[in-house]
Coordinates of C-alpha atoms in Angstrom, one line a residue:
X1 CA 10.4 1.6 -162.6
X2 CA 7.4 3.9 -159.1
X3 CA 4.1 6.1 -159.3
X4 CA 5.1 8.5 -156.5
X5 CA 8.6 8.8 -156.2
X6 CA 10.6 6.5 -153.5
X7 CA 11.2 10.0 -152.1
X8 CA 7.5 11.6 -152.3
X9 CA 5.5 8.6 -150.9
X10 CA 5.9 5.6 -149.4
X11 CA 3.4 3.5 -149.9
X12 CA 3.9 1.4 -153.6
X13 CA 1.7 1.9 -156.4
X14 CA 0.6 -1.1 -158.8
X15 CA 1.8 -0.3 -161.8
X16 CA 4.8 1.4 -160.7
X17 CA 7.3 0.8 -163.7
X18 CA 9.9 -1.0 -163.3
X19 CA 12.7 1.1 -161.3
X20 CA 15.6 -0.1 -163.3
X21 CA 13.9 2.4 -165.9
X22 CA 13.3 5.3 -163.5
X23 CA 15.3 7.2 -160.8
X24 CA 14.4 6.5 -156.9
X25 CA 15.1 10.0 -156.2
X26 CA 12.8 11.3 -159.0
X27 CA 9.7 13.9 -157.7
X28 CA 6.4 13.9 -158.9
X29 CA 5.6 17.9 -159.1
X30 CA 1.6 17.9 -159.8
X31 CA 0.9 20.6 -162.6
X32 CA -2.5 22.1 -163.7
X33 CA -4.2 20.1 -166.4
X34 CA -4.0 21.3 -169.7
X35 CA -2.1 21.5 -173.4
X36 CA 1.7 21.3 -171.1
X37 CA 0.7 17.9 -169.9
X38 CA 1.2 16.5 -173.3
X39 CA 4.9 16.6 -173.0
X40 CA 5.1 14.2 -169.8
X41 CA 2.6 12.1 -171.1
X42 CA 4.1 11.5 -174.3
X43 CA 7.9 10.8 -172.4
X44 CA 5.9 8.2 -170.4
X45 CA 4.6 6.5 -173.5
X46 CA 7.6 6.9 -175.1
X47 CA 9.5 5.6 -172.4
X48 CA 7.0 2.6 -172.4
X49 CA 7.3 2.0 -176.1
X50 CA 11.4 2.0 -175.5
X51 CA 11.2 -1.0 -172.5
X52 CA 9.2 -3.2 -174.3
X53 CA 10.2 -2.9 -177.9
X54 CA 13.8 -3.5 -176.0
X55 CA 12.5 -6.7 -174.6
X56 CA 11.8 -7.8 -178.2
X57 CA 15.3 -7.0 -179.1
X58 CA 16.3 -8.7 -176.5
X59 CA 14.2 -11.9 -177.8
X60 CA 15.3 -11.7 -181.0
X61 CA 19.0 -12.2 -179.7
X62 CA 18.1 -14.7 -177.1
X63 CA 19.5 -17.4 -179.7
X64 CA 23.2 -16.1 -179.3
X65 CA 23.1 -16.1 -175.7
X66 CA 20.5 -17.4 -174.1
X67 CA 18.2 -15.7 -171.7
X68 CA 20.7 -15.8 -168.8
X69 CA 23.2 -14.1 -171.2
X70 CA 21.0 -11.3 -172.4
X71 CA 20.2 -10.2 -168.9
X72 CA 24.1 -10.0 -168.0
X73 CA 24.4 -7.9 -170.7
X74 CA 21.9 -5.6 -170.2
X75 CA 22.6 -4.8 -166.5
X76 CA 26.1 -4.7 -167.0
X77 CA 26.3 -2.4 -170.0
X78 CA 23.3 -0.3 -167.6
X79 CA 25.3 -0.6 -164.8
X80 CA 28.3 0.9 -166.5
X81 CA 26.5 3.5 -167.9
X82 CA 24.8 4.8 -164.2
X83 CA 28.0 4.3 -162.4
X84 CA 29.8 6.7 -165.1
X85 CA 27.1 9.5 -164.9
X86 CA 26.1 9.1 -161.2
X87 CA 29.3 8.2 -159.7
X88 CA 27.9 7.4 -156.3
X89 CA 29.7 7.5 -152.9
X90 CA 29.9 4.6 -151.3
X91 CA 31.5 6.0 -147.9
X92 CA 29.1 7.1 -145.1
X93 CA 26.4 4.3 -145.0
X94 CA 25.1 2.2 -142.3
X95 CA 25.2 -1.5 -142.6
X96 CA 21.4 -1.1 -143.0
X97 CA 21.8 1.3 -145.9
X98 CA 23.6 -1.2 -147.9
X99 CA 21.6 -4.0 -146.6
X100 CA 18.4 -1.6 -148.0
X101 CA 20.1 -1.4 -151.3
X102 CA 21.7 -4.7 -151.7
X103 CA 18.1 -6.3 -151.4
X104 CA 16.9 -3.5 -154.3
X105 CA 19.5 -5.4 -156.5
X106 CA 19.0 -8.8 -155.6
X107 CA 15.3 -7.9 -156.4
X108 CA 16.2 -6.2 -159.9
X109 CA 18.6 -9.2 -160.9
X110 CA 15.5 -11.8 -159.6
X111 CA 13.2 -9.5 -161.9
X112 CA 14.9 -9.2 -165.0
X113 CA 16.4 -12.7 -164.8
X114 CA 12.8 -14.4 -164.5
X115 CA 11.2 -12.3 -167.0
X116 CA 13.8 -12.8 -169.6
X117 CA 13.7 -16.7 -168.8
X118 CA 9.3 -15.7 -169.2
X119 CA 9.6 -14.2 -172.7
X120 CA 12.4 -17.0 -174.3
X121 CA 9.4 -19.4 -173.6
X122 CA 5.8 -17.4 -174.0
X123 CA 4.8 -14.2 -176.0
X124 CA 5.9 -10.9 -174.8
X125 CA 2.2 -9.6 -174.3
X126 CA 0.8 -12.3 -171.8
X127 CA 4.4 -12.4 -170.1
X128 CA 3.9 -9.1 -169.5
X129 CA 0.6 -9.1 -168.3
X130 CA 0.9 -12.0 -165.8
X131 CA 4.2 -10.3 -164.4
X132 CA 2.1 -7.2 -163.6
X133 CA -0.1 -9.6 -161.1
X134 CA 2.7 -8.9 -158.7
X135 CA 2.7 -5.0 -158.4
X136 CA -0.9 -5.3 -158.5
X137 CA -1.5 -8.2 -155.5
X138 CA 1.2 -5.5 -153.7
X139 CA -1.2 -2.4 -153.7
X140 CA -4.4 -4.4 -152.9
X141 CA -2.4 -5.9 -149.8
X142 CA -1.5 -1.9 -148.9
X143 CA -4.7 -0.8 -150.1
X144 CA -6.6 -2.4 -147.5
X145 CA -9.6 -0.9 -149.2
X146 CA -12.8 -3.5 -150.0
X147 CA -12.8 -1.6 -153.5
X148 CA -9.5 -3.1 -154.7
X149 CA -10.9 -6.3 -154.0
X150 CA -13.3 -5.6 -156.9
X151 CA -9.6 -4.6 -159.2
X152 CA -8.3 -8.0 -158.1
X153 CA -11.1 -10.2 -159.2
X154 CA -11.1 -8.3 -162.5
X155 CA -7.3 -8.9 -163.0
X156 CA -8.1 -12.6 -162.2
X157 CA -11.0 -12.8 -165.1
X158 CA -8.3 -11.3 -167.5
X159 CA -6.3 -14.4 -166.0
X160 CA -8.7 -16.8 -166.4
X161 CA -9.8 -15.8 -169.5
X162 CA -6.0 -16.1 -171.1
X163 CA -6.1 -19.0 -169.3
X164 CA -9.2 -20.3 -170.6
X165 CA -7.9 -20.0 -174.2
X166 CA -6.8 -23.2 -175.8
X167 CA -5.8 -22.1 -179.4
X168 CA -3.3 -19.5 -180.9
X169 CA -0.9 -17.8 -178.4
X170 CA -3.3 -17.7 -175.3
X171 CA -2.5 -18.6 -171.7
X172 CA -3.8 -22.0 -172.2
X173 CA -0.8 -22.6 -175.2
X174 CA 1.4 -21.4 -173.5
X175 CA 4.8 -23.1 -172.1
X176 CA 3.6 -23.5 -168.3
X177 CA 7.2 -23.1 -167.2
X178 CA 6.9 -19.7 -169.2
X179 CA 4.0 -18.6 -167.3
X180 CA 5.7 -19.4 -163.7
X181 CA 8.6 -17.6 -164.5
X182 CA 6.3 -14.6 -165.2
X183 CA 4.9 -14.7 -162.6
X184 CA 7.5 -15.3 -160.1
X185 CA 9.3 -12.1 -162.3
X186 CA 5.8 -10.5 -160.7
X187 CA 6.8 -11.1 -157.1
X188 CA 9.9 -10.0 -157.7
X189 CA 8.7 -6.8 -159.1
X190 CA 6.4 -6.4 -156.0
X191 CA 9.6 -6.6 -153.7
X192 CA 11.7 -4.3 -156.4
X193 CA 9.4 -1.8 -155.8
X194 CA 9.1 -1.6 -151.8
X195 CA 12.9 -1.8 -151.6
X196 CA 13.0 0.9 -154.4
X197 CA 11.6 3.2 -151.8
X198 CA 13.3 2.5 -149.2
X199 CA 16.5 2.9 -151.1
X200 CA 15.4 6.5 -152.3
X201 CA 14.9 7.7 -149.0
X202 CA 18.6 6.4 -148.1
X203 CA 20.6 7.2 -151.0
X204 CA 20.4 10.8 -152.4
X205 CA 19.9 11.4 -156.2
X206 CA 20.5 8.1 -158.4
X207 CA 23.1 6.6 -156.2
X208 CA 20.9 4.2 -155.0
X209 CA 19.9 2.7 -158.5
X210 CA 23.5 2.8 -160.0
X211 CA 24.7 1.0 -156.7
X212 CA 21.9 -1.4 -157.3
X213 CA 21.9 -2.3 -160.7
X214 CA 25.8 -3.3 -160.0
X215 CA 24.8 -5.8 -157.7
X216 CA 22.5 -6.7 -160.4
X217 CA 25.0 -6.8 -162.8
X218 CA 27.6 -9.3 -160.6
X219 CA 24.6 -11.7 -159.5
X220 CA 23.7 -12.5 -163.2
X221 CA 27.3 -12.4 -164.5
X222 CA 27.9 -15.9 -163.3
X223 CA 24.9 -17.4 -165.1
X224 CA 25.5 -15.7 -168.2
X225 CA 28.7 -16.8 -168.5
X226 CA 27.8 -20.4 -167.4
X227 CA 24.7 -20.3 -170.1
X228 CA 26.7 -18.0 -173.2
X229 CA 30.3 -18.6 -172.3
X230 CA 32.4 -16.9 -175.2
X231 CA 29.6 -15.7 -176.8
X232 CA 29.1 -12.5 -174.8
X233 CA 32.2 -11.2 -176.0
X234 CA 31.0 -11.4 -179.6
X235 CA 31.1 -8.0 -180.8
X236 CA 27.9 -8.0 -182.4
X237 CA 26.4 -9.8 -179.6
X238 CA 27.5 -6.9 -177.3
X239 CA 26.4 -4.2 -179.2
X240 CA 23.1 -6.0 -179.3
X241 CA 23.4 -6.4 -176.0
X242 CA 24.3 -2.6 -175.3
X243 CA 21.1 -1.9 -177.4
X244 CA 18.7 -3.6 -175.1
X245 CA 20.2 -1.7 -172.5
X246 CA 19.7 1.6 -173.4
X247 CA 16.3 1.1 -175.1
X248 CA 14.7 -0.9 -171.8
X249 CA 17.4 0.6 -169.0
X250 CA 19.3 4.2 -170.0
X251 CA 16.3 6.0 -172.4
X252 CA 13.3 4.9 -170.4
X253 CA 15.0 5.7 -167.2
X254 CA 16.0 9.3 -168.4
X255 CA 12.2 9.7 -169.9
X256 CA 10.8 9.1 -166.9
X257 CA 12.5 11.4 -164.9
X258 CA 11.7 14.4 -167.1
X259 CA 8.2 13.2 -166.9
X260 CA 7.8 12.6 -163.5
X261 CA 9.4 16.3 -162.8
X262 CA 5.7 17.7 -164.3
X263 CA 3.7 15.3 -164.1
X264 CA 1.2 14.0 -160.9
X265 CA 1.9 10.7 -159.6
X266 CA -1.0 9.1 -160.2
X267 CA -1.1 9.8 -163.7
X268 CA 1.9 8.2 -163.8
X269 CA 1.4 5.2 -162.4
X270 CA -2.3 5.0 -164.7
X271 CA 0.3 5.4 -167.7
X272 CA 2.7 3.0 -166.5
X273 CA -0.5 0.1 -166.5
X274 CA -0.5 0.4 -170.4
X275 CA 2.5 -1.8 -170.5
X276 CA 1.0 -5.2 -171.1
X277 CA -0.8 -3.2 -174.4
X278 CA 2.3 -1.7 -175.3
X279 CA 4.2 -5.2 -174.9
X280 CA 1.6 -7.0 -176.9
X281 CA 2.2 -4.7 -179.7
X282 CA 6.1 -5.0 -179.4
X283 CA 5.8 -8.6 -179.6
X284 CA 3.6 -8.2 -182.6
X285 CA 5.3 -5.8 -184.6
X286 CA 8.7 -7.2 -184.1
X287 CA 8.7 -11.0 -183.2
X288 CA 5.0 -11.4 -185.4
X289 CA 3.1 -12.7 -182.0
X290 CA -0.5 -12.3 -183.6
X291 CA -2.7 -11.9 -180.4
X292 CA -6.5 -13.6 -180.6
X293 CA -9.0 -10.9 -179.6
X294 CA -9.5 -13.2 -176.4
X295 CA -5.9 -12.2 -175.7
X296 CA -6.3 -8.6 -176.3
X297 CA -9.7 -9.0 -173.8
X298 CA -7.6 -10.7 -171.1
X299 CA -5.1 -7.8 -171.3
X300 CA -7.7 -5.0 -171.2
X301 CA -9.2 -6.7 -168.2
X302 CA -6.0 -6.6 -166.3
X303 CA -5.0 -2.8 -167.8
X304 CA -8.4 -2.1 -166.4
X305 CA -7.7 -3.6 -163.2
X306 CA -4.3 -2.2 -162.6
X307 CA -5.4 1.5 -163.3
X308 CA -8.4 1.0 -161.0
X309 CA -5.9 0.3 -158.0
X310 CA -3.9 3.1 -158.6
X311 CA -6.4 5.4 -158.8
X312 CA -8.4 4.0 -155.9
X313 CA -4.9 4.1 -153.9
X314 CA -4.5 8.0 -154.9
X315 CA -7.6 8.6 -153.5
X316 CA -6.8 7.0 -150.3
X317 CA -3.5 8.8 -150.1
X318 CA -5.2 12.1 -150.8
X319 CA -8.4 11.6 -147.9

């Protein structure tokens, strides 16, 4: 789910949080500082906290039905859900229109299928961090400032130094299929979020998402079925299912739009780069992936990085 809004900017923000968890037609409304701006902040976090202790969940039920399975699940059951409460229109479109928001969900489905694939073979915390390498790369290439050059390198040390790290869960253990499919979930997300925007400025209110996350929901239904068959239709495999999609889909999405009705962009988008912490934590908590204090480092360095971008890219918005 985006920092500014599809709708209030157009330029893409690095960690803009995954889309699928927040509406393109949402508006940042910048309010004075002070005691109120606890109550965004917290919804962010909390919003946060929901995604990626939903993509634990989502591990822990891997077993049943397989990566592949999980993500049918979780955009179907989201899908339903948006279609029911937005109930978009689907007359009065241009063939671009639907070409713009076709792409969104062929970029949501490549997104969530690669990541779930990711986290059945590495930790939660590094998959998460690697895949935020692609909304990162994204706003140095829009930057174009010499400054963000500086965010990159540090995002690469964070890299290297996962990568650099031989023993525990650190890069350098790690299932190198794992890490591609992170990172390739990375691209994806860089190419979620610039045809995120372009579907908010097309589609009024939600539409957009709802239409998009059921294109989602058909493109993975064939490889869930081919990798879970019968399975999916377990009835406590699809209330599992239905649980990772409201905790990383239907409760983050709605948190983040109250939040981002009071609360700047920007300080958004610096929130939304606590994700790899919040991830490593999830994975902790729930699926007992102990994190080296290398690991944590490697994280920081990237959190670090990400947040630099964004506010770098603020500032260039701003001049």
């Amino acid at each position: 789910m985006p920092a500014p809004s599809p709708k209030s900017a157009p330029t893409p923000t690095p960690a803009a949080a995954d889309l699928a968890r927040s509406a393109p037609s949402a508006t940042a409304r910048p309010q004075a500082a002070g005691p109120s701006r606890f109550g965004p902040v917290a919804l962010v976090v909390a919003a946060g906290i929901s995604v990626q202790f939903g993509a634990a969940l989502a591990v822990m039920i891997m077993p049943r039905a397989g990566a592949a399975g999980v993500v049918t699940l979780r955009l179907a059951a989201a899908a339903l859900v948006l279609l029911v409460l937005c109930r978009p229109k689907v007359r009065g479109y241009s063939r671009a229109d639907w070409g713009t928001v076709v792409a969104f969900g062929v970029a949501m489905a490549g997104m969530n299928g690669l990541f779930y694939q990711s986290i059945d073979r590495i930790p939660l915390g590094p998959a998460v961090t690697l895949e935020v390498l692609g909304p990162l790369v994204l706003s140095v290439v829009v930057s174009r400032r010499l400054v963000n050059l500086l965010w990159a390198g540090l995002a690469l040390a964070g890299v290297a130094l996962l990568a650099g790290h031989g023993g525990g869960s650190g890069f350098g253990g790690l299932d190198l299929l794992g890490a591609a499919f992170a990172l390739g979930a990375g691209v994806m997300w860089a190419a979620y979020i610039v045809f995120s925007a372009r579907t908010g400025r097309r589609f009024p209110q939600a539409d957009g998402l709802a239409i998009a996350m059921a294109v989602a929901a058909v493109l993975s239904l064939p490889l869930g079925v081919v990798e879970a068959g019968g399975d999916l239709l377990v009835p406590s495999t699809l209330a599992l299912g239905v649980g990772v999609a409201v905790l990383s889909s239907v409760l983050p999405y709605t948190l983040e739009l109250l939040a981002l009705r009071r609360l700047p962009a920007p300080t958004f988008a610096v929130l939304m780069s606590l994700e790899p912490a919040i991830a490593a934590t999830a994975g902790f908590l729930v699926l007992n992936q102990a994190m080296s204090v290398s690991d944590a480092l490697a994280i920081a360095l990237v959190i670090a990085a990400s947040m630099g971008a964004v506010r770098s890219q603020s500032r260039t918005a701003a001049a």
